Amino acid sequence: MIQLFLRDVGLSVRSGGGFGLALIFFLIVVTLIPFALGPDQSALAVIAPGVLWLGALLACLLSLDRIFGLDFEDGTLDLLATSPLPLEAVYVAKASAHWLTTGLPLSLAAPVLGVLLNLDYETGKILCLSLLLGTPALSLIGAFGASLTLGVKRGGLLLSLLVLPLYVPSLIFGSQAVRLVGQGLEFDVALILLSAISLGAAAILPFASGAALRINLR
Amino acid sequence: MNSKPIAPTLWDRFWRLANPKTFMGWSSRVLPWIAAAAAASLCSGLIWGYFFTPDDMRQGSTVKIIYLHVPAALMAINGYLLMFVGALVWLIRRQHVSVLAAKAAAPVGMVMTLIALATGAIWGQPMWGTYWVWDPRLTSFLILFLFYVGYIALWSAIEDEDTAADLTSVLAIVGAVFAMLSRYAVLFWNQGLHQGTTVTMADGAKQENISDVFFQPLLLSMAGFSLLFLTLLLIGTRTEVRSRRLKVLQERERIE
Amino acid sequence: MMPDLGKYVLEVNSSYVLSFMALGVITGLYVKRNRAVKRALAELEAAQDA
């Protein structure tokens, strides 16, 4: 399982693996925001938390279909299914590799990009924390969606359609936490609920996803 | 060890209703009755509501929209619940009829969600001064709509029927969990303009904030919407059973 | 016969009309598809029996 995890991380870091792509996409989204909304500094600071969360979420979507797609096409997944490793563990390994190569760098980059949107230092810290707590759920849900749409040809659009509604709770709690900080209010509850979603996803989705993979490999 | 009953229990008989052949038999017998009851209660409920109810003191005649809005919202939620149960039964007991019923329920539920949203928007304009507010209830319904769309899209994207049935069922179950989550997340996010549920329980309605003049026709049209849903569900499930059989026969012909 | 809807004529009537249209469309589609599949199945079964 650890080897599979390392292999996936290695594959995505190598060129063309999509490791840098998500980050660059995130940067471009953040660059485009002031063009769309005007360069007013105070207005940007108000919307910055939401925009950064949304940008990170969309950047997460980009590499989802690679999680299982390539392995499914070249038959690696069939081999993994016959190996003693249960498919649930395969899912966990791949979802955590996805998180390490997209979720983690995105969380770390978010406060830096926040500077562009006039986000102050304190809020930036909480933004980083909320993304760190929230992005595992994004990767887990995304990998679940990817396992559902495995057999669908050109399933990329369908994948986003299925996954985005599932992202709603994480997005709400995550951006709410950052907004509350900006207003100088208590934000612990939002962060706790956000982590609860990540933990809950980690507890339930492996079984759902393992079942979906088994159905697709039948 | 040896206490297995020889006669079929009530439980066994219940599940036998879901055998495709038995299902086609009994559903064709009850369908005309249910359809007639649906038409009767829907028409009488809505005519009563539209023509013979007084205006509300504050809301004027817009209160008449309630006879569409509340039943549609009710069936939108129950439709998803039904899909969830159908999916669960399919995954546990492998009853084809149950998953086909879930498939047939999805478009109807989606239309109900749309009706609830549209009538809500039309009602919101004169009452709140805007068609749309990002209020918890409205937002949850929009999310519910997205879940319906995703479920239907996944059904149509996968060619193999049994695989599609399995995968959509997994999605329906995970989706139900996340729909509940979103419901509470949205409440947390914004306390809204929408009044609390008007019709909680039939017995609660007596002391609720809705008087009998409005409540009786509303109950009738709620029954009408439910029966209409049931009618469409039976028709749709029958269609799916037949279409499944059609595919099997075509497949067999190709092999021969 | 028509009830007096006051100033909300448009709102009330349009929501009734829209809802009926939506219900009508979905019912029509279900019935139409049911007939089509029924006919196709009957034809195929007749062809196979022959």
Coordinates of C-alpha atoms in Angstrom, one line a residue:
Chain A
M1 CA 0.0 0.0 0.0
I2 CA 2.8 2.4 0.9
Q3 CA 4.6 1.4 -2.3
L4 CA 1.5 2.1 -4.3
F5 CA 1.2 5.4 -2.6
L6 CA 4.9 6.3 -3.3
R7 CA 4.5 5.1 -6.9
D8 CA 1.5 7.4 -7.5
V9 CA 3.2 10.3 -5.9
G10 CA 6.3 9.7 -8.1
L11 CA 4.2 9.4 -11.2
S12 CA 2.4 12.7 -10.7
V13 CA 5.5 14.6 -9.8
R14 CA 7.2 13.5 -12.9
S15 CA 6.7 15.8 -15.9
G16 CA 3.2 15.7 -17.4
G17 CA 1.9 14.2 -14.2
G18 CA -0.2 17.2 -13.4
F19 CA 1.6 18.1 -10.2
G20 CA 2.4 21.6 -11.2
L21 CA -0.7 22.0 -13.3
A22 CA -3.1 22.4 -10.4
L23 CA -0.9 25.0 -8.9
I24 CA -0.6 27.0 -12.1
F25 CA -4.3 26.7 -12.7
F26 CA -4.9 28.1 -9.2
L27 CA -2.5 31.0 -9.9
I28 CA -4.3 31.8 -13.1
V29 CA -7.7 31.8 -11.5
V30 CA -6.5 34.2 -8.8
T31 CA -5.0 36.4 -11.5
L32 CA -8.2 36.5 -13.4
I33 CA -10.4 37.5 -10.5
P34 CA -9.3 41.2 -10.3
F35 CA -9.8 41.5 -14.1
A36 CA -13.4 40.3 -13.6
L37 CA -14.3 42.3 -10.5
G38 CA -12.1 45.4 -10.7
P39 CA -8.9 46.2 -8.8
D40 CA -10.6 47.7 -5.7
Q41 CA -8.4 46.6 -2.8
S42 CA -11.1 46.5 -0.1
A43 CA -13.6 44.7 -2.3
L44 CA -11.0 42.1 -3.1
A45 CA -10.2 41.5 0.5
V46 CA -13.9 40.8 1.2
I47 CA -14.2 38.1 -1.5
A48 CA -10.7 36.7 -1.2
P49 CA -11.5 33.8 1.2
G50 CA -14.3 32.5 -1.0
V51 CA -12.4 33.0 -4.2
L52 CA -9.4 31.2 -2.9
W53 CA -11.4 28.3 -1.6
L54 CA -13.3 28.0 -4.9
G55 CA -10.1 28.2 -6.9
A56 CA -8.5 25.5 -4.8
L57 CA -11.6 23.3 -5.2
L58 CA -11.6 23.7 -9.0
A59 CA -7.9 23.0 -9.1
C60 CA -8.5 19.8 -7.3
L61 CA -11.0 18.7 -9.9
L62 CA -8.4 18.9 -12.7
S63 CA -6.4 15.9 -11.9
L64 CA -9.2 13.7 -10.6
D65 CA -9.8 11.5 -13.7
R66 CA -6.1 10.6 -13.6
I67 CA -6.4 9.0 -10.2
F68 CA -7.7 5.7 -11.7
G69 CA -8.1 6.5 -15.4
L70 CA -4.6 5.6 -16.6
D71 CA -4.2 2.6 -14.4
F72 CA -7.6 1.3 -15.6
E73 CA -6.6 1.7 -19.3
D74 CA -3.3 -0.1 -19.1
G75 CA -4.6 -2.9 -16.9
T76 CA -2.6 -2.0 -13.8
L77 CA -5.9 -1.8 -11.8
D78 CA -6.8 -5.3 -12.8
L79 CA -3.4 -6.5 -11.4
L80 CA -4.0 -4.5 -8.2
A81 CA -7.5 -6.1 -7.9
T82 CA -5.9 -9.6 -8.0
S83 CA -3.2 -8.7 -5.5
P84 CA -3.8 -9.4 -1.8
L85 CA -4.3 -5.6 -1.3
P86 CA -8.0 -4.9 -0.9
L87 CA -9.4 -2.3 -3.4
E88 CA -10.4 -0.1 -0.4
A89 CA -6.7 0.2 0.4
V90 CA -5.9 1.0 -3.2
Y91 CA -8.5 3.8 -3.0
V92 CA -7.0 5.1 0.2
A93 CA -3.5 5.0 -1.2
K94 CA -4.5 6.8 -4.4
A95 CA -6.7 9.4 -2.7
S96 CA -3.9 10.3 -0.3
A97 CA -1.4 10.5 -3.1
H98 CA -3.8 12.8 -4.9
W99 CA -4.0 14.9 -1.7
L100 CA -0.3 15.1 -1.2
T101 CA 0.3 16.3 -4.8
T102 CA -2.6 18.7 -5.1
G103 CA -4.4 19.4 -1.8
L104 CA -1.2 20.0 0.2
P105 CA 0.6 22.3 -2.2
L106 CA -2.7 24.2 -2.9
S107 CA -3.2 24.8 0.8
L108 CA 0.3 26.1 1.2
A109 CA 0.1 28.3 -1.9
A110 CA -3.3 29.8 -0.9
P111 CA -2.0 32.3 1.7
V112 CA 0.7 33.4 -0.7
L113 CA -1.8 34.0 -3.5
G114 CA -4.0 35.7 -0.9
V115 CA -1.4 38.5 -0.8
L116 CA -2.4 39.3 -4.4
L117 CA -6.0 39.6 -3.2
N118 CA -5.2 41.8 -0.3
L119 CA -5.8 39.2 2.3
D120 CA -4.1 40.0 5.7
Y121 CA -1.7 37.7 7.4
E122 CA -4.0 36.4 10.2
T123 CA -6.7 35.5 7.8
G124 CA -4.2 33.9 5.6
K125 CA -3.1 31.6 8.4
I126 CA -6.7 30.4 9.0
L127 CA -7.2 30.0 5.3
C128 CA -4.2 27.7 5.1
L129 CA -5.4 25.8 8.1
S130 CA -9.0 25.4 6.8
L131 CA -7.7 24.2 3.4
L132 CA -5.4 21.7 5.1
L133 CA -8.3 20.3 7.0
G134 CA -10.7 20.5 4.1
T135 CA -8.8 19.3 1.1
P136 CA -8.5 15.7 2.3
A137 CA -12.3 15.5 1.9
L138 CA -12.0 17.0 -1.6
S139 CA -9.5 14.3 -2.6
L140 CA -11.5 11.5 -1.0
I141 CA -14.8 12.6 -2.6
G142 CA -13.1 13.2 -5.9
A143 CA -11.4 9.8 -5.9
F144 CA -14.8 8.3 -5.1
G145 CA -16.3 10.1 -8.1
A146 CA -13.4 8.9 -10.3
S147 CA -14.1 5.3 -9.3
L148 CA -17.7 5.7 -10.2
T149 CA -17.0 7.1 -13.7
L150 CA -14.2 4.7 -14.4
G151 CA -15.9 2.8 -17.2
V152 CA -17.4 5.9 -18.9
K153 CA -15.5 7.0 -22.0
R154 CA -14.7 10.7 -21.8
G155 CA -16.2 10.8 -18.3
G156 CA -14.4 14.0 -17.3
L157 CA -17.4 16.2 -17.5
L158 CA -19.7 13.7 -15.9
L159 CA -17.1 13.4 -13.1
S160 CA -17.3 17.1 -12.4
L161 CA -21.1 17.0 -12.5
L162 CA -21.1 14.2 -9.9
V163 CA -18.4 15.5 -7.6
L164 CA -19.2 19.2 -7.4
P165 CA -22.5 18.9 -5.5
L166 CA -20.7 16.6 -3.1
Y167 CA -18.2 19.4 -2.4
V168 CA -20.9 21.7 -1.2
P169 CA -20.6 21.1 2.6
S170 CA -16.8 21.3 2.6
L171 CA -16.9 24.5 0.6
I172 CA -19.5 26.1 2.9
F173 CA -17.7 25.3 6.2
G174 CA -14.2 26.1 4.8
S175 CA -15.0 29.5 3.4
Q176 CA -17.3 30.3 6.3
A177 CA -14.4 29.7 8.7
V178 CA -12.2 32.2 6.8
R179 CA -15.0 34.7 6.5
L180 CA -15.7 34.6 10.2
V181 CA -12.0 35.3 11.0
G182 CA -12.2 38.3 8.7
Q183 CA -15.1 39.6 10.7
G184 CA -13.3 38.9 13.9
L185 CA -15.7 36.3 15.1
E186 CA -15.4 32.8 16.5
F187 CA -14.5 30.3 13.8
D188 CA -13.7 27.1 15.8
V189 CA -17.1 25.5 15.1
A190 CA -16.7 25.8 11.3
L191 CA -13.2 24.3 11.4
I192 CA -14.4 21.4 13.6
L193 CA -17.3 20.7 11.3
L194 CA -15.0 20.9 8.3
S195 CA -12.6 18.3 9.8
A196 CA -15.6 16.2 10.7
I197 CA -16.5 16.0 7.1
S198 CA -13.0 15.0 6.1
L199 CA -12.9 12.3 8.8
G200 CA -16.4 11.1 7.9
A201 CA -15.4 10.9 4.2
A202 CA -12.3 8.9 5.2
A203 CA -14.5 6.5 7.2
I204 CA -17.3 5.9 4.7
L205 CA -16.1 6.5 1.2
P206 CA -13.4 3.7 1.1
F207 CA -16.1 1.1 1.2
A208 CA -18.4 2.9 -1.3
S209 CA -15.4 3.4 -3.6
G210 CA -14.1 -0.1 -3.2
A211 CA -17.6 -1.4 -4.1
A212 CA -17.7 0.9 -7.2
L213 CA -14.2 -0.3 -8.3
R214 CA -15.2 -3.9 -8.0
I215 CA -18.3 -3.3 -10.0
N216 CA -16.3 -1.6 -12.7
L217 CA -13.7 -4.3 -12.9
R218 CA -16.3 -7.1 -13.1
Chain B
M1 CA -31.9 -25.7 12.8
N2 CA -35.0 -27.4 11.6
S3 CA -37.5 -24.7 12.2
K4 CA -37.8 -23.4 8.7
P5 CA -41.4 -22.8 7.9
I6 CA -42.8 -24.6 4.9
A7 CA -45.5 -22.1 4.1
P8 CA -44.2 -18.8 2.8
T9 CA -44.2 -16.1 5.5
L10 CA -45.7 -12.7 4.9
W11 CA -42.2 -11.4 4.5
D12 CA -41.5 -13.8 1.6
R13 CA -44.8 -12.9 0.0
F14 CA -43.9 -9.3 0.2
W15 CA -40.7 -9.8 -1.7
R16 CA -42.5 -12.0 -4.2
L17 CA -44.3 -8.8 -5.3
A18 CA -41.0 -7.5 -6.6
N19 CA -40.5 -10.5 -8.9
P20 CA -40.6 -8.9 -12.4
K21 CA -43.4 -11.1 -13.7
T22 CA -45.5 -10.7 -10.6
F23 CA -44.8 -7.0 -10.6
M24 CA -46.1 -6.7 -14.2
G25 CA -49.2 -8.6 -13.2
W26 CA -50.3 -6.6 -10.1
S27 CA -49.1 -3.3 -11.4
S28 CA -51.3 -3.5 -14.5
R29 CA -54.2 -4.3 -12.3
V30 CA -53.8 -1.5 -9.8
L31 CA -52.5 1.1 -12.2
P32 CA -55.8 2.3 -13.6
W33 CA -57.2 2.7 -10.1
I34 CA -54.3 4.7 -8.9
A35 CA -54.2 6.8 -12.0
A36 CA -57.9 7.6 -11.6
A37 CA -57.5 8.4 -7.9
A38 CA -54.5 10.7 -8.8
A39 CA -56.5 12.5 -11.4
A40 CA -59.5 12.9 -9.1
S41 CA -57.7 14.1 -6.0
L42 CA -55.3 16.4 -8.0
C43 CA -58.1 18.0 -9.9
S44 CA -60.4 18.4 -6.9
G45 CA -57.6 19.6 -4.6
L46 CA -56.4 22.2 -7.1
I47 CA -59.8 23.4 -8.2
W48 CA -60.8 23.7 -4.5
G49 CA -57.6 25.6 -3.8
Y50 CA -57.8 27.8 -6.8
F51 CA -61.4 28.8 -6.9
F52 CA -62.9 28.2 -3.4
T53 CA -60.4 29.4 -0.9
P54 CA -60.2 32.8 0.7
D55 CA -57.2 35.1 0.3
D56 CA -54.7 35.2 3.2
M57 CA -54.7 38.4 5.2
R58 CA -51.1 39.3 4.6
Q59 CA -50.2 37.4 1.4
G60 CA -53.3 38.1 -0.6
S61 CA -54.1 35.7 -3.3
T62 CA -50.6 34.4 -3.6
V63 CA -51.4 32.0 -0.9
K64 CA -53.1 29.9 -3.6
I65 CA -49.6 29.0 -4.8
I66 CA -49.2 26.8 -1.7
Y67 CA -51.4 24.1 -3.3
L68 CA -48.6 23.5 -5.8
H69 CA -45.5 24.5 -3.9
V70 CA -45.8 22.4 -0.8
P71 CA -46.9 19.1 -2.5
A72 CA -44.2 19.4 -5.1
A73 CA -41.6 20.1 -2.4
L74 CA -42.9 17.1 -0.5
M75 CA -42.6 14.8 -3.4
A76 CA -39.2 16.1 -4.4
I77 CA -37.8 15.0 -1.1
N78 CA -39.8 11.8 -0.9
G79 CA -38.7 11.0 -4.5
Y80 CA -35.1 11.1 -3.4
L81 CA -35.9 9.0 -0.3
L82 CA -37.5 6.5 -2.6
M83 CA -34.5 6.3 -4.8
F84 CA -32.3 5.8 -1.8
V85 CA -34.5 2.9 -0.6
G86 CA -34.7 1.4 -4.1
A87 CA -30.9 1.6 -4.4
L88 CA -30.4 0.0 -1.0
V89 CA -32.8 -2.9 -1.7
W90 CA -31.1 -3.5 -5.1
L91 CA -27.6 -3.6 -3.5
I92 CA -28.8 -5.9 -0.7
R93 CA -31.4 -8.1 -2.3
R94 CA -30.6 -7.8 -6.0
Q95 CA -34.3 -7.1 -6.8
H96 CA -34.3 -5.7 -10.4
V97 CA -37.7 -4.1 -10.0
S98 CA -36.4 -2.0 -7.1
V99 CA -33.5 -0.4 -8.9
L100 CA -35.7 0.1 -12.0
A101 CA -38.2 1.9 -9.8
A102 CA -35.4 4.1 -8.5
K103 CA -34.5 4.9 -12.1
A104 CA -38.0 5.7 -13.0
A105 CA -38.4 7.9 -9.9
A106 CA -35.5 10.2 -10.7
P107 CA -36.9 12.3 -13.6
V108 CA -40.3 12.7 -11.8
G109 CA -38.5 13.8 -8.7
M110 CA -36.4 16.2 -10.7
V111 CA -39.6 17.7 -12.2
M112 CA -41.1 18.1 -8.8
T113 CA -38.0 19.9 -7.6
L114 CA -38.2 22.2 -10.5
I115 CA -41.9 22.9 -9.8
A116 CA -41.1 23.6 -6.2
L117 CA -38.3 26.0 -7.2
A118 CA -40.2 27.8 -9.9
T119 CA -43.4 28.3 -7.8
G120 CA -41.2 29.3 -4.9
A121 CA -39.5 31.9 -7.0
I122 CA -42.8 33.3 -8.4
W123 CA -44.2 33.4 -4.9
G124 CA -41.0 35.0 -3.5
Q125 CA -41.1 38.0 -5.9
P126 CA -44.2 39.7 -4.4
M127 CA -43.6 38.5 -0.8
W128 CA -39.9 39.1 -0.4
G129 CA -39.4 41.5 -3.3
T130 CA -37.0 39.1 -5.0
Y131 CA -37.2 35.9 -7.0
W132 CA -34.3 34.3 -5.4
V133 CA -32.6 34.6 -2.1
W134 CA -29.7 32.4 -1.0
D135 CA -31.8 31.0 1.8
P136 CA -31.2 27.6 3.3
R137 CA -34.3 26.0 2.0
L138 CA -34.0 27.3 -1.5
T139 CA -30.4 26.5 -1.6
S140 CA -30.9 22.9 -0.4
F141 CA -33.5 22.4 -3.1
L142 CA -31.1 23.6 -5.7
I143 CA -28.5 21.2 -4.4
L144 CA -31.2 18.4 -4.4
F145 CA -31.8 19.2 -8.1
L146 CA -28.1 18.9 -8.9
F147 CA -28.1 15.4 -7.2
Y148 CA -31.0 14.3 -9.4
V149 CA -29.2 15.5 -12.5
G150 CA -26.0 13.7 -11.5
Y151 CA -27.9 10.5 -10.9
I152 CA -29.8 10.6 -14.2
A153 CA -26.6 11.5 -16.1
L154 CA -24.7 8.6 -14.6
W155 CA -27.5 6.2 -15.6
S156 CA -27.4 7.4 -19.2
A157 CA -23.6 7.3 -19.4
I158 CA -23.0 3.7 -18.6
E159 CA -23.9 1.2 -21.3
D160 CA -24.1 -2.1 -19.3
E161 CA -27.4 -2.1 -17.5
D162 CA -26.3 -4.0 -14.4
T163 CA -23.2 -2.0 -14.0
A164 CA -25.2 1.2 -14.3
A165 CA -27.7 -0.1 -11.7
D166 CA -24.9 -0.9 -9.2
L167 CA -23.0 2.3 -9.7
T168 CA -26.0 4.6 -9.6
S169 CA -27.1 2.9 -6.5
V170 CA -23.8 3.5 -4.8
L171 CA -24.1 7.2 -5.9
A172 CA -27.7 7.5 -4.7
I173 CA -26.6 6.2 -1.2
V174 CA -23.6 8.4 -0.9
G175 CA -25.6 11.3 -2.4
A176 CA -28.3 10.9 0.2
V177 CA -25.7 11.2 3.0
F178 CA -24.2 14.3 1.4
A179 CA -27.6 15.8 0.7
M180 CA -28.4 15.6 4.4
L181 CA -25.0 17.1 5.2
S182 CA -25.6 19.9 2.8
R183 CA -28.9 20.5 4.4
Y184 CA -27.3 21.2 7.7
A185 CA -24.3 22.9 6.3
V186 CA -26.6 25.3 4.5
L187 CA -28.5 26.0 7.7
F188 CA -25.2 26.9 9.3
W189 CA -24.2 29.1 6.5
N190 CA -27.2 31.4 6.4
Q191 CA -30.4 31.7 8.4
G192 CA -33.1 32.5 5.9
L193 CA -36.2 34.3 5.0
H194 CA -38.2 31.2 4.3
Q195 CA -40.8 30.4 7.0
G196 CA -40.5 27.1 8.8
T197 CA -42.2 24.1 7.4
T198 CA -45.9 24.9 7.2
V199 CA -47.1 21.4 7.2
T200 CA -45.1 19.4 9.6
M201 CA -47.4 16.6 10.8
A202 CA -51.1 16.1 10.2
D203 CA -51.8 16.3 14.0
G204 CA -49.4 19.2 14.4
A205 CA -51.3 21.1 11.9
K206 CA -54.2 21.8 14.3
Q207 CA -52.2 24.2 16.4
E208 CA -49.8 25.1 13.5
N209 CA -49.9 28.5 11.8
I210 CA -52.2 27.3 9.0
S211 CA -56.0 27.2 9.3
D212 CA -58.4 24.6 8.2
V213 CA -59.7 26.6 5.3
F214 CA -56.3 26.3 3.6
F215 CA -55.3 23.0 5.1
Q216 CA -58.0 20.7 3.8
P217 CA -57.5 21.5 0.1
L218 CA -53.8 21.4 0.7
L219 CA -54.1 17.9 2.1
L220 CA -56.1 16.9 -0.9
S221 CA -53.6 18.2 -3.4
M222 CA -50.8 16.6 -1.5
A223 CA -52.5 13.3 -1.9
G224 CA -53.0 14.1 -5.5
F225 CA -49.3 14.8 -6.1
S226 CA -48.3 11.7 -4.2
L227 CA -50.7 9.5 -6.3
L228 CA -49.5 11.2 -9.5
F229 CA -46.0 10.4 -8.5
L230 CA -47.0 6.8 -7.8
T231 CA -48.8 6.5 -11.1
L232 CA -45.7 7.8 -13.0
L233 CA -43.5 5.6 -11.0
L234 CA -45.5 2.5 -11.9
I235 CA -45.7 3.5 -15.6
G236 CA -41.9 4.2 -15.7
T237 CA -41.0 1.0 -13.9
R238 CA -43.2 -1.0 -16.2
T239 CA -41.4 0.6 -19.1
E240 CA -38.0 -0.2 -17.7
V241 CA -39.0 -3.8 -17.0
R242 CA -40.1 -4.2 -20.6
S243 CA -37.1 -2.4 -22.0
R244 CA -34.8 -4.7 -20.1
R245 CA -36.6 -7.7 -21.4
L246 CA -36.5 -6.2 -24.9
K247 CA -32.7 -5.9 -24.6
V248 CA -32.3 -9.4 -23.4
L249 CA -34.3 -10.7 -26.3
Q250 CA -32.4 -8.7 -28.8
E251 CA -29.2 -9.9 -27.4
R252 CA -30.4 -13.5 -27.7
E253 CA -31.4 -13.0 -31.3
R254 CA -28.0 -11.7 -32.1
I255 CA -26.3 -14.7 -30.6
E256 CA -28.5 -17.2 -32.5
Chain C
M1 CA -66.7 32.1 -11.8
M2 CA -63.1 33.3 -11.9
P3 CA -62.0 34.2 -8.4
D4 CA -60.8 37.7 -7.7
L5 CA -57.0 37.4 -7.5
G6 CA -56.4 41.0 -6.8
K7 CA -53.0 42.4 -7.9
Y8 CA -51.3 39.0 -7.9
V9 CA -53.1 37.6 -11.0
L10 CA -50.0 37.1 -13.0
E11 CA -48.1 35.3 -10.2
V12 CA -50.8 32.9 -9.2
N13 CA -51.9 32.1 -12.8
S14 CA -48.4 31.7 -14.1
S15 CA -47.4 29.3 -11.4
Y16 CA -50.5 27.2 -12.0
V17 CA -49.8 27.2 -15.8
L18 CA -46.1 26.4 -15.4
S19 CA -46.8 23.5 -13.0
F20 CA -49.4 22.0 -15.2
M21 CA -47.1 22.2 -18.2
A22 CA -44.3 20.5 -16.3
L23 CA -46.6 17.8 -15.0
G24 CA -48.1 17.4 -18.4
V25 CA -44.8 17.1 -20.1
I26 CA -43.4 14.5 -17.8
T27 CA -46.6 12.5 -17.9
G28 CA -46.7 12.7 -21.7
L29 CA -43.1 11.5 -21.9
Y30 CA -43.6 8.6 -19.6
V31 CA -46.8 7.4 -21.4
K32 CA -45.2 7.8 -24.8
R33 CA -42.1 5.9 -23.9
N34 CA -44.2 3.2 -22.3
R35 CA -46.2 2.7 -25.5
A36 CA -43.1 2.7 -27.7
V37 CA -41.3 0.1 -25.6
K38 CA -44.5 -2.0 -25.2
R39 CA -45.0 -2.0 -29.0
A40 CA -41.3 -2.9 -29.7
L41 CA -41.4 -5.8 -27.3
A42 CA -44.6 -7.1 -28.7
E43 CA -43.3 -7.0 -32.2
L44 CA -40.1 -8.8 -31.2
E45 CA -41.9 -11.5 -29.3
A46 CA -44.3 -12.0 -32.2
A47 CA -41.4 -12.3 -34.6
Q48 CA -39.6 -14.8 -32.4
D49 CA -42.7 -16.9 -31.9
A50 CA -43.3 -17.1 -35.7

